Coordinates of C-alpha atoms and ligand atoms in Angstrom, one line a residue:
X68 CA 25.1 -45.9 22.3
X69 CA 25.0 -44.9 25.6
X70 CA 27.4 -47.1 28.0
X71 CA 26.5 -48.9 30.7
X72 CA 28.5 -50.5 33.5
X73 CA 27.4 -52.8 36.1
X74 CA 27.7 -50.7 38.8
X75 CA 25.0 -48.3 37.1
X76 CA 23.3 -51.2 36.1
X77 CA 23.1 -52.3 39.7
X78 CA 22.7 -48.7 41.3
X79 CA 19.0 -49.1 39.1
X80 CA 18.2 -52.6 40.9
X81 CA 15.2 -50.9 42.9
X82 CA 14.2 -48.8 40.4
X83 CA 13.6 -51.8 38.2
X84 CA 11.9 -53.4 40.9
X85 CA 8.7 -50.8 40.9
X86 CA 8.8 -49.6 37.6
X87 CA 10.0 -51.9 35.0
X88 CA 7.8 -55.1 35.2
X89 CA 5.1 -52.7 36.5
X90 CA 2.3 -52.9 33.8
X91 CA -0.5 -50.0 33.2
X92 CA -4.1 -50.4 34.5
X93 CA -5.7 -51.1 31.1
X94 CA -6.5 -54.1 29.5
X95 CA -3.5 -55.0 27.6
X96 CA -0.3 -54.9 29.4
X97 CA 2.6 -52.6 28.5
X98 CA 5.1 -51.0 30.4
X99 CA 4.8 -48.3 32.0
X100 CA 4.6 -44.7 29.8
X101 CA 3.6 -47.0 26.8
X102 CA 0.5 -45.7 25.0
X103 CA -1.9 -48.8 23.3
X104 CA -0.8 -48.3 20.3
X105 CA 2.6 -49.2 20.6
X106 CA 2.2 -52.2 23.7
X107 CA 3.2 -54.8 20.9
X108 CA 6.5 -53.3 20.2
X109 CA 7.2 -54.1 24.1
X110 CA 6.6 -57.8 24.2
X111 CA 8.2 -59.8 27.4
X112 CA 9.0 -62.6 26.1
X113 CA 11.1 -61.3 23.2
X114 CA 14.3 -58.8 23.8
X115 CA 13.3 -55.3 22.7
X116 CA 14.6 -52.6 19.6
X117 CA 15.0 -49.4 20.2
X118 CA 12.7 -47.8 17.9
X119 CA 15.3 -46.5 15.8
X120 CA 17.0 -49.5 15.2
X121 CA 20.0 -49.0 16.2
X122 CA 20.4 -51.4 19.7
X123 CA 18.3 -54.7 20.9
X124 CA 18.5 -54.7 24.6
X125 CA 17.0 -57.6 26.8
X126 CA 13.2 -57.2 27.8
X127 CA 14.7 -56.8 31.2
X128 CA 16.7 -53.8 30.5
X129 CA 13.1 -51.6 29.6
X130 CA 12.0 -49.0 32.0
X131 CA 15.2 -50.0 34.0
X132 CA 16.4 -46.0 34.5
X133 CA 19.1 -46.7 32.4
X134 CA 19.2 -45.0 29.0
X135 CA 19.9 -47.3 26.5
X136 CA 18.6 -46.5 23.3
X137 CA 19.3 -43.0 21.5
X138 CA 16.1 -42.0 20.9
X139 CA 15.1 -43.0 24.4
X140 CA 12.7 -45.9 23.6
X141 CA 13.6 -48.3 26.5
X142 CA 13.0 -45.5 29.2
X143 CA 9.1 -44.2 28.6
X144 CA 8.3 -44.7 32.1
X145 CA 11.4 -43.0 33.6
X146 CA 13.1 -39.8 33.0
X147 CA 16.3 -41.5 32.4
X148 CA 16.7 -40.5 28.6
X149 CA 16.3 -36.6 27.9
X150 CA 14.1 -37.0 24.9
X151 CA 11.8 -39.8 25.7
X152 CA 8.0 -39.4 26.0
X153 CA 6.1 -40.5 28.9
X154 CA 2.3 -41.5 27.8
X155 CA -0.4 -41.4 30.5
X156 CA -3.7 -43.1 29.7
X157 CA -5.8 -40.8 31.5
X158 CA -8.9 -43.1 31.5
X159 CA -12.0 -41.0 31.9
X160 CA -10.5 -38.1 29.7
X161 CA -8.0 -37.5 27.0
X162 CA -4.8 -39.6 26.8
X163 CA -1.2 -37.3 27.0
X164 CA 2.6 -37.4 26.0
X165 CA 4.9 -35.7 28.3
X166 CA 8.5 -35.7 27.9
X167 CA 9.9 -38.2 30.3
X168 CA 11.8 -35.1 31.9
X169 CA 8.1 -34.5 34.2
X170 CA 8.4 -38.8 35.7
X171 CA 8.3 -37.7 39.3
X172 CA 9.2 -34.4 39.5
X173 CA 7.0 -33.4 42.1
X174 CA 4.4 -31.9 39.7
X175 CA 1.2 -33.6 38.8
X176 CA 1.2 -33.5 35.2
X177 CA -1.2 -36.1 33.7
X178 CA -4.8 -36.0 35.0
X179 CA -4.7 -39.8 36.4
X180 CA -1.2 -38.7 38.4
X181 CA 0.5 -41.9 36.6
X182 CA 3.4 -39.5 35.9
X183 CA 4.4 -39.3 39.8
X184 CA 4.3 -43.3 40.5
X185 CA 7.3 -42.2 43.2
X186 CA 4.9 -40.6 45.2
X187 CA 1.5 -42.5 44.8
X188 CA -0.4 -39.8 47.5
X189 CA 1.2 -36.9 45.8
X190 CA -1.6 -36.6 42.7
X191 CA -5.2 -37.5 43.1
X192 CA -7.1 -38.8 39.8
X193 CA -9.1 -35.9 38.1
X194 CA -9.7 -37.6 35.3
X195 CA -13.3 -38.2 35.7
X196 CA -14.1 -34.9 36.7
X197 CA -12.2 -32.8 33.4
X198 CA -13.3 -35.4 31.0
X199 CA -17.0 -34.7 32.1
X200 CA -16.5 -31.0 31.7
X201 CA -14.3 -31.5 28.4
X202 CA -17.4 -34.0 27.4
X203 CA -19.7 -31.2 28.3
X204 CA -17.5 -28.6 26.3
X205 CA -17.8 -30.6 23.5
X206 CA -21.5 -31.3 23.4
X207 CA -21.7 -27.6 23.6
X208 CA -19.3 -26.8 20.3
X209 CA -21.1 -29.7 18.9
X210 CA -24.6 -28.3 19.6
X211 CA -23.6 -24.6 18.6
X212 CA -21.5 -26.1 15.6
X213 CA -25.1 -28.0 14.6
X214 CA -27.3 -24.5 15.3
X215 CA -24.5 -22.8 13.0
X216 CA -24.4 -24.7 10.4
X217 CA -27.8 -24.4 9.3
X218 CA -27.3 -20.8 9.1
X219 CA -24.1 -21.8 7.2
X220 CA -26.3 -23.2 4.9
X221 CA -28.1 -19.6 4.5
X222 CA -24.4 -18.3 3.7
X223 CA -24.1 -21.3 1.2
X224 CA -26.9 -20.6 -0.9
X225 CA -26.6 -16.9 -0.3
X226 CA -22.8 -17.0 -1.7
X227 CA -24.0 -19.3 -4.6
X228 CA -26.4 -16.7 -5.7
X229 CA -23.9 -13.9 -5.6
X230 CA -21.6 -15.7 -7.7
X231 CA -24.2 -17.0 -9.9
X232 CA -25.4 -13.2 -10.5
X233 CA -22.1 -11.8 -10.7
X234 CA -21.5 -14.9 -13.8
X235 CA -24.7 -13.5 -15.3
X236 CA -22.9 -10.0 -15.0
X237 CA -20.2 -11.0 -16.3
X238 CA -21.6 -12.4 -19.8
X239 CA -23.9 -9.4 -19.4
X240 CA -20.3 -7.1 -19.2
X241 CA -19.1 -9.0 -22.2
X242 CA -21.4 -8.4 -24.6
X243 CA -22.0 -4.6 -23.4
X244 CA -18.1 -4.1 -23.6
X245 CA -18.1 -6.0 -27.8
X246 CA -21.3 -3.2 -28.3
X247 CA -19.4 -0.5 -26.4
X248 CA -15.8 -1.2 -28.4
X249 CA -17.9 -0.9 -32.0
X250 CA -19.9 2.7 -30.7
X251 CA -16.3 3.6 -29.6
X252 CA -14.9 2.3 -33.7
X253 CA -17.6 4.3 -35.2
X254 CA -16.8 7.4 -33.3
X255 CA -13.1 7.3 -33.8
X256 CA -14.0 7.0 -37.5
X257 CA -16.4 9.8 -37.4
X258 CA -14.0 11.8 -35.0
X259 CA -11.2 11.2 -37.6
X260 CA -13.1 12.5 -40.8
X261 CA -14.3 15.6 -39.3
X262 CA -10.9 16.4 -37.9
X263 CA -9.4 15.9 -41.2
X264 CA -12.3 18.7 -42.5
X265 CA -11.5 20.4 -39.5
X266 CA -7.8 20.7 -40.1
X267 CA -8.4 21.6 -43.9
X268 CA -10.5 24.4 -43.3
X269 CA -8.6 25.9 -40.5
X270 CA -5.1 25.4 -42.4
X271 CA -5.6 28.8 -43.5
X272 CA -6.5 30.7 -40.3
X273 CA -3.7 28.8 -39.0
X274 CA -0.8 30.0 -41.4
X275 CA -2.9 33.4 -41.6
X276 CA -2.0 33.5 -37.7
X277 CA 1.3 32.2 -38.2
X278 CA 2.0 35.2 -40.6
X279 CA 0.7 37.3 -38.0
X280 CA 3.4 36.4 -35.2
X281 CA 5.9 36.5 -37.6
X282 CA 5.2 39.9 -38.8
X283 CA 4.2 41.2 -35.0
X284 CA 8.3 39.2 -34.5
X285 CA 9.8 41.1 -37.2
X286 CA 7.8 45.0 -35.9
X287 CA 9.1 44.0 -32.2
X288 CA 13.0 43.1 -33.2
X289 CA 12.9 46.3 -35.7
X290 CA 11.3 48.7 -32.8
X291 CA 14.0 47.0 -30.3
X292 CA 16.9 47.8 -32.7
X293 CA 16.2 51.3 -33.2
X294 CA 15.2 52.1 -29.5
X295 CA 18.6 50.2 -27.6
X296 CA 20.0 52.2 -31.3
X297 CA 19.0 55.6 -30.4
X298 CA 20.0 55.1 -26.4
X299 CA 23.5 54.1 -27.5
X300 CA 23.6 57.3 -29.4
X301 CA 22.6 59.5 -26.5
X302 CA 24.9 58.0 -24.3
X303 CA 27.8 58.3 -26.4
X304 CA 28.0 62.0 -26.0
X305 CA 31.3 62.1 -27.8
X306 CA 30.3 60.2 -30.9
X307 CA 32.8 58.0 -30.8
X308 CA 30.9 54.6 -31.3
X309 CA 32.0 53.5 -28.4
X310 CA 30.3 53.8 -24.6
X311 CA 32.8 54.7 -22.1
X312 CA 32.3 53.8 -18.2
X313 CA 32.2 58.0 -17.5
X314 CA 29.3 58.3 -20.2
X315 CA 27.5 55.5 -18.7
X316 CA 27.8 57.2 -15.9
X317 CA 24.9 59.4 -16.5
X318 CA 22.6 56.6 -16.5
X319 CA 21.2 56.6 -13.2
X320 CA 19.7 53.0 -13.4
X321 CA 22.7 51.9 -12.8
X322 CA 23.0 53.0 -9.4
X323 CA 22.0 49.4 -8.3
X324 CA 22.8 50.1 -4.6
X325 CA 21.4 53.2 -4.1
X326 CA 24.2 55.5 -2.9
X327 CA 22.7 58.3 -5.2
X328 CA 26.2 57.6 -7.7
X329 CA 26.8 55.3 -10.4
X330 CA 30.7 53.7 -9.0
X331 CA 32.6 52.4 -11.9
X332 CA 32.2 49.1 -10.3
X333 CA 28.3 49.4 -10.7
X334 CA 28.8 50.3 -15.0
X335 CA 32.0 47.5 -15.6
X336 CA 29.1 44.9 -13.8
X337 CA 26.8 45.8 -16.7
X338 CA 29.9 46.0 -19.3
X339 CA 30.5 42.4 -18.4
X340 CA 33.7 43.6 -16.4
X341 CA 35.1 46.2 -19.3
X342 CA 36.1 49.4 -19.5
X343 CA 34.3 50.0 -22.9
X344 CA 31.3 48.7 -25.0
X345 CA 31.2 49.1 -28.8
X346 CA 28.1 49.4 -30.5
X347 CA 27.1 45.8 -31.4
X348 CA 28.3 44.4 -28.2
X349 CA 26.2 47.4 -26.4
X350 CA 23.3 46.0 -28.4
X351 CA 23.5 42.3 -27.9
X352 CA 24.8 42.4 -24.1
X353 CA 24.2 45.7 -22.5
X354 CA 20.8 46.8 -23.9
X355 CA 19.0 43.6 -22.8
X356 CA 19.9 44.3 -19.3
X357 CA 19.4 47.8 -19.4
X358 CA 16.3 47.8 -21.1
X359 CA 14.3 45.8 -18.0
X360 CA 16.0 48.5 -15.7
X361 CA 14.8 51.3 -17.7
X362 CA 11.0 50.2 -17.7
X363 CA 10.9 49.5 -14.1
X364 CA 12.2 53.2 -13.4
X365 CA 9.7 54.6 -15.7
X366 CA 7.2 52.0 -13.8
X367 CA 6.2 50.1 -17.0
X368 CA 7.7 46.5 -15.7
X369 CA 8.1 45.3 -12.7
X370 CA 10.0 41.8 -11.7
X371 CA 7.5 39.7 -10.0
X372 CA 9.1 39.4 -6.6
X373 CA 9.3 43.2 -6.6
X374 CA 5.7 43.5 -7.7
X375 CA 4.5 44.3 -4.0
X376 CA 7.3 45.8 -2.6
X377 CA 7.7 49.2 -4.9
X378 CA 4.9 51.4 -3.6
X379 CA 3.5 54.0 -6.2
X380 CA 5.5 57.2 -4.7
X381 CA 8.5 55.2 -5.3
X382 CA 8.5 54.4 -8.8
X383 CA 6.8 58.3 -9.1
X384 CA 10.3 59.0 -7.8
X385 CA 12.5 57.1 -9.9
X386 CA 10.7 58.1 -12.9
X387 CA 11.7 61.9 -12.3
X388 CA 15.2 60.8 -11.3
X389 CA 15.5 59.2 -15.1
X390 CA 13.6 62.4 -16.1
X391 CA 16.2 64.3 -14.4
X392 CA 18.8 62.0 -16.5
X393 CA 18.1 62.4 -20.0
X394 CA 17.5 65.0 -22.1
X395 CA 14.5 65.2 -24.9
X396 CA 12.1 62.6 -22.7
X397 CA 9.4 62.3 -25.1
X398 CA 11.0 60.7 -26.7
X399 CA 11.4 57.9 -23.6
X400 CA 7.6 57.1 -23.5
X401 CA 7.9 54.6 -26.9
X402 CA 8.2 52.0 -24.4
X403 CA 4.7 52.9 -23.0
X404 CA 3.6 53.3 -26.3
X405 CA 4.9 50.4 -27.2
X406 CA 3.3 48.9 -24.6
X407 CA -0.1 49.8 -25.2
X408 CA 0.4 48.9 -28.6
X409 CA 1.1 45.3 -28.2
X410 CA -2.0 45.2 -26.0
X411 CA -4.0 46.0 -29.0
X412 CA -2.1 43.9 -31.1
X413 CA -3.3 41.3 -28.7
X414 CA -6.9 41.7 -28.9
X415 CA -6.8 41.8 -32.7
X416 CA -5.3 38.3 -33.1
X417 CA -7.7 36.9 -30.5
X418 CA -10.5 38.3 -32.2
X419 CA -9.3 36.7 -35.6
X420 CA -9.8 33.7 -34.6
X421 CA -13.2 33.7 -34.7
X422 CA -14.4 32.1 -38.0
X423 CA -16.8 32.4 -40.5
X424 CA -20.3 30.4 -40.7
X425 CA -19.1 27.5 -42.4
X426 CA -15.9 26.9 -40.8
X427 CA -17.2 27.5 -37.3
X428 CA -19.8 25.1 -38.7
X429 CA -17.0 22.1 -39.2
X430 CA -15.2 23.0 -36.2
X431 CA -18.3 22.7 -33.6
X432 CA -19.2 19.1 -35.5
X433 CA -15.4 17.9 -34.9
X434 CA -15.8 19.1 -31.3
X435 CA -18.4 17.3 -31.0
X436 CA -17.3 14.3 -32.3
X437 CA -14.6 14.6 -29.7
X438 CA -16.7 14.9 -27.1
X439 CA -18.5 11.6 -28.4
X440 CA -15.6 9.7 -29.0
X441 CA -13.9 10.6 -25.7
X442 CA -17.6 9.4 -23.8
X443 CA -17.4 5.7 -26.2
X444 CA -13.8 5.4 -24.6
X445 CA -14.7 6.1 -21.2
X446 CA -17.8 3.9 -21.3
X447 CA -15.3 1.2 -22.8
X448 CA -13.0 1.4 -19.6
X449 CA -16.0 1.2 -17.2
X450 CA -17.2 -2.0 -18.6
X451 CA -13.3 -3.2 -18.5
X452 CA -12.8 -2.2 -14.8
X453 CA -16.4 -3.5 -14.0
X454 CA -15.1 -6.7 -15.6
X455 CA -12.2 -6.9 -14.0
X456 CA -13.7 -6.6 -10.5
X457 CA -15.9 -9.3 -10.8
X458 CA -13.3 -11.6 -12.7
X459 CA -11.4 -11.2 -10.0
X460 CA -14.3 -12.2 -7.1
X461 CA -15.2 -15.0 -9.0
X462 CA -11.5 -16.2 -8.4
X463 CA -11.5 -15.1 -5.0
X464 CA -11.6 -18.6 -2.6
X465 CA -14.8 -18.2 -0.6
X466 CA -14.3 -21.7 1.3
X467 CA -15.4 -25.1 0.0
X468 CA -18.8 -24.3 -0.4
X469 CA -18.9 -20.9 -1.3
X470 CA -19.6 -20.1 2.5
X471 CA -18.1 -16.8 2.8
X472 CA -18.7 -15.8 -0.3
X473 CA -21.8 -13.6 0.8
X474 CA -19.6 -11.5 3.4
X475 CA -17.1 -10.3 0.9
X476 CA -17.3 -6.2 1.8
X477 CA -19.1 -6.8 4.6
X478 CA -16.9 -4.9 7.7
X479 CA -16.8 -5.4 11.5
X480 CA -16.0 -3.1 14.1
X481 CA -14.5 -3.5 17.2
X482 CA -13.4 -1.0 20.3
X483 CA -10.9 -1.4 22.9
X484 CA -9.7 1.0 25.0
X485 CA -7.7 2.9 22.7
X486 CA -8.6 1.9 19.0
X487 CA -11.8 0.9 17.2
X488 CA -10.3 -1.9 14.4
X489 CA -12.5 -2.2 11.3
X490 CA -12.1 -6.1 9.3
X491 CA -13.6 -5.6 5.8
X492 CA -14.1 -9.3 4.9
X493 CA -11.5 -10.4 1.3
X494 CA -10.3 -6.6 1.6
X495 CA -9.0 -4.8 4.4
X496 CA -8.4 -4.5 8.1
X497 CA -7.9 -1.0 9.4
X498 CA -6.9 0.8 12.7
X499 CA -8.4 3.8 14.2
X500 CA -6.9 5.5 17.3
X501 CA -10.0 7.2 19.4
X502 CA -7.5 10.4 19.8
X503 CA -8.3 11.0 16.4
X504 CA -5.5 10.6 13.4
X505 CA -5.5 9.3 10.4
X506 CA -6.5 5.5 10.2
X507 CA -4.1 2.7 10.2
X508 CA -3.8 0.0 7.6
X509 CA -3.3 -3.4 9.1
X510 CA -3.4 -5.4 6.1
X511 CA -4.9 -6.0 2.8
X512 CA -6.7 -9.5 1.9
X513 CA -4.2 -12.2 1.2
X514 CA -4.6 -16.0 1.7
X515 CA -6.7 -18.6 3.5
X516 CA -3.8 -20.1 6.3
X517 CA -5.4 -22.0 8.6
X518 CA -3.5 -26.1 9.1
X519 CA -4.0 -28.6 6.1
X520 CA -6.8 -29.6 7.9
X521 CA -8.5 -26.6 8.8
X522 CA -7.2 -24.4 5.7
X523 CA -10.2 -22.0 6.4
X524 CA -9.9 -21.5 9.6
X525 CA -7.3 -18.5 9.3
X526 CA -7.6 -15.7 7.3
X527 CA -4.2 -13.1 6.2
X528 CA -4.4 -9.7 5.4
X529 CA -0.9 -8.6 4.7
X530 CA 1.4 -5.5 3.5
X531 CA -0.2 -3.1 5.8
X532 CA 1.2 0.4 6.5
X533 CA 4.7 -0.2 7.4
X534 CA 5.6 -0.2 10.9
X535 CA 7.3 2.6 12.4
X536 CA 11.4 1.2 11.7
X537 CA 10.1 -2.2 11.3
X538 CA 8.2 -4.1 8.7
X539 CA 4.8 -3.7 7.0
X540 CA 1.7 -4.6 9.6
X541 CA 0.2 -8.0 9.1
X542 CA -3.3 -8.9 10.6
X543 CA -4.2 -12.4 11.3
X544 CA -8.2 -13.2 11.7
X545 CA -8.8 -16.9 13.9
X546 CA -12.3 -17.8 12.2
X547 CA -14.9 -19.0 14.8
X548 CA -17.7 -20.7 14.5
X549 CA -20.8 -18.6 16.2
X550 CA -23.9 -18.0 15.4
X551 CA -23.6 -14.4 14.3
X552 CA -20.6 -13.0 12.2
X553 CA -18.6 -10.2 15.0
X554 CA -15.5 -9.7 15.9
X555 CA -14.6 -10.9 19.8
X556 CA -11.1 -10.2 20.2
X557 CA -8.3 -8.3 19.0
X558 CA -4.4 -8.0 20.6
X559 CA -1.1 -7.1 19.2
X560 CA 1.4 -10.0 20.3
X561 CA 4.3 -8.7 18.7
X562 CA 4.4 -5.2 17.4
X563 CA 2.6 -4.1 14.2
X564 CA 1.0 -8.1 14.4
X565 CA -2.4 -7.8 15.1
X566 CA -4.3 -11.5 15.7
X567 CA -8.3 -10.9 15.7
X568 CA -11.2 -13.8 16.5
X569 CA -13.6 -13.4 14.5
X570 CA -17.1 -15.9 15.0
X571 CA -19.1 -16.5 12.0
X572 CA -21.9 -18.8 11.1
X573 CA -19.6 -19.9 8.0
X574 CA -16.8 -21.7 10.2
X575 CA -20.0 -24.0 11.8
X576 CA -19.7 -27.6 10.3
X577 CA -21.2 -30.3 12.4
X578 CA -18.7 -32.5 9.9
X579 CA -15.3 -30.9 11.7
X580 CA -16.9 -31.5 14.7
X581 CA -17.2 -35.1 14.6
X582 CA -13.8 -35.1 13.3
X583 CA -12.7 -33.8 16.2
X584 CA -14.0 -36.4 18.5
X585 CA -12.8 -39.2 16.8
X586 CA -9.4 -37.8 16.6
X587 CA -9.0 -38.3 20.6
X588 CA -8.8 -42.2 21.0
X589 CA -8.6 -44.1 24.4
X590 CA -10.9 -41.7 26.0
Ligands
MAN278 C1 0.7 2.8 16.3 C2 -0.3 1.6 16.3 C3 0.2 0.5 17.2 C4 1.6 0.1 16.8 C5 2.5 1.3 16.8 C6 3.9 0.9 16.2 O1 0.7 3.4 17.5 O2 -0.5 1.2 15.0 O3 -0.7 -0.6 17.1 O4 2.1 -0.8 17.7 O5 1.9 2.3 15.9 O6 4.7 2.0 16.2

């Protein structure tokens, strides 16, 4: 409670004098700041509550420029309590609360100039001019509002019929996808049997080809054993069984760095670091590493990174330095042989694969039952995604009458100076800069947010690209009732928030209106 002493009670003697017993110029007197609606809760004759209960002050002590109740009750004609509300009548146009902060203060806040009583020249009363211009405003929404909403009628029955055909559609989709699910049974079943034929009568290709690689496995390790066999022998000059780095030495390959010498270093890094290799551990570990070596210097294999960088003159050379190595050299083209062979090898297992009459018979019916089986499935998951879409318009909320039902997919343009925005009504809003670049998502469809009142009045598209180290864009559309759908504005308050006004037909309803007007009392 605020406290008072008789000295400030005193100090507000004058005040009290112009202001407290002063009554509005309307019909029913009230203090001053009082709207109608609340005059009988200041009543003369009887002491007055503060609206929140918590004092009773005498009659007296109202509008006295003293603050005496908390929630500044007492004072609405004064600014002597920060938080209450000053209510000017402005007869001739809309009524107003100001906080009681703007009581003279030198600025004319209320049309009728009732907030600056101090200073009775100070405001001249506008009232009667705004409210004719408001009334004119009005009759103008009201008249545009009435043109509109016979066209929002169009969008009505327009939206109905969509829905209604995308209902039909959707029983349509429903049987189609029970018809499409028992072609796609019968071809699995179908599929099924002649794959079973299929596998029966190719069981004995297949293990006919298996014995094949197995035998081709079996040549290759055999050829492999005696080839790295009969290098180890060649190299160990003094039959020993055992390769020493010196009789390595002869093996030019191993010249890795090119120095026209084989170092010691050079053999040990192919003896995995030792001085020796027996023979088994010369054919487990040495001979795989040599063996590559060998074929590139004889220009059989090359490693693909090296593919384009040895010219032909080069590997021409190193073929006559590992001529120039070896002794008995003939005997060094197996690997081309080899070589070749396989090739052949190669074309004969491809070619057995070709079947006889009846088989190849079996296997072109499975394929085709394949083919059929794989075209039942795909027409199944058409009709499911077909049924999804439209399940999911149906639940789409197109407005209480289905009024924007018909402008689903529809999309608006519009250009300012350095982006043309695209609004692809229940879907998307995009961003396009006119330097060229990719294009911008501002949002995907997401609610209805207009107020409770209004609920279709605002439109959300959210989760749009994210903003450069900030959250995702969000656009929000203002809907405006006009007589053709267009987009008339678009900003970015804050950044990555876009806010566009967009007019439509749909938003015209002479009911809201009406609403309106009889919303603004005491005009
Ligand atoms: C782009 C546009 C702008 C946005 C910035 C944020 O330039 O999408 O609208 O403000 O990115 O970095």
């Amino acid at each position: 409670m605020v406290c008072k002493t008789w000295i400030d009670r005193f100090s507000s003697y004058f005040v009290i004098f112009c202001s407290v017993i002063i009554f509005a110029q309307s019909d029913v007197p009230r203090p001053r700041g009082v709207s109608l609606s609340k005059a009988s809760l200041y009543l003369p004759t009887k002491d007055f509550t503060c609206f929140d209960g918590t004092a009773t002050i005498p009659f007296s002590y109202v509008n006295d420029d003293y603050c005496d109740c908390f929630d500044g009750s007492d004072e609405p004609g004064t600014s002597a309590c920060i938080n209450g509300v000053f209510h000017c009548t402005n007869a001739g146009h809309r009524p107003q609360n100001l906080p009681s902060s703007r009581v003279n203060d030198g600025v004319c806040d209320c049309c009728d100039g009732t907030d600056e009583y101090a200073n009775p020249t100070a405001c001249t009363n506008i009232c009667e001019e705004l409210g004719k211009e408001a009334r004119a405003e009005a009759q103008r929404v009201a008249e545009l509002h009435k043109a509109g909403s016979q066209l929002r009628i169009d969008l009505i029955e327009k939206g109905n019929k969509k829905r209604n055909e995308m209902a039909e559609q959707l029983t349509q989709l429903e049987k189609d996808k029970s018809e499409a699910e028992k072609i796609k049974a019968e071809k699995e079943l179908l599929k099924n049997d002649l794959e079973m034929k299929e596998n029966e009568v190719l069981k004995v290709y297949r293990e006919a080809e298996e014995l094949e690689k197995q035998k081709k496995l079996d040549q290759e390790k055999e050829t492999n054993l005696k080839e790295s066999t009969e290098h180890f022998n060649r190299f160990d000059s003094n039959n020993d069984g055992e390769l020493s780095i010196d009789e390595i030495k002869v093996v030019n390959v191993f010249d890795r760095n090119k120095d026209g010498q084989v170092d010691d270093d050079e053999v040990k890094m192919f003896l995995g670091g030792d001085e020796k290799v027996d023979k088994d551990a010369f054919l487990s570990t040495t001979w795989p590493i040599l063996k590559p070596l060998l074929m590139m210097e004889q220009g059989m294999f090359k490693p693909e990174d090296a593919k384009t960088d040895t010219t032909e003159t080069e590997a021409e050379e190193n073929h006559e330095e590992l001529d120039a190595d070896f002794e008995g050299n003939e005997e060094d083209n197996s690997d081309l042989d080899l070589q070749e062979e396989h090739e052949e090898d190669e074309t004969v297992s491809e070619q057995s694969k070709s079947y006889n009459d009846e088989t190849q018979k079996i296997v072109d019916q499975a394929s085709e039952a394949r083919r059929q089986y794989t075209d039942a499935e795909r027409t199944v998951r058409e009709i499911e995604s077909n049924i999804r879409n439209i399940k999911q318009n149906l639940e789409k909320d197109y407005g209480l009458e289905q009024e924007f039902a018909s402008l689903d997919g529809d999309c608006f343009e519009y250009e300012d100076k350095e982006y043309v925005y695209k609004l692809c009504m229940f879907q998307k809003v995009t961003q396009k800069s006119k330097n060229g670049g990719m294009e911008v998502g501002l949002g995907n469809w997401g609610e209805w947010a207009g107020p409770e009142n209004n609920k279709y009045s605002v439109m959300k598209y959210t989760n749009g690209i994210a903003c450069w180290n900030g959250p995702s864009r969000t656009t929000t559309v203002n809907v405006n009732c006009d007589l053709e759908t267009k987009i008339t504005s678009v900003t970015e308050p804050f950044r990555c928030e876009y806010k566009m006004e967009l007019s439509t037909p749909a938003a015209c309803d002479d009911s809201s209106t009406s609403q309106e007007h009889t919303s603004h009392d005491e005009l």
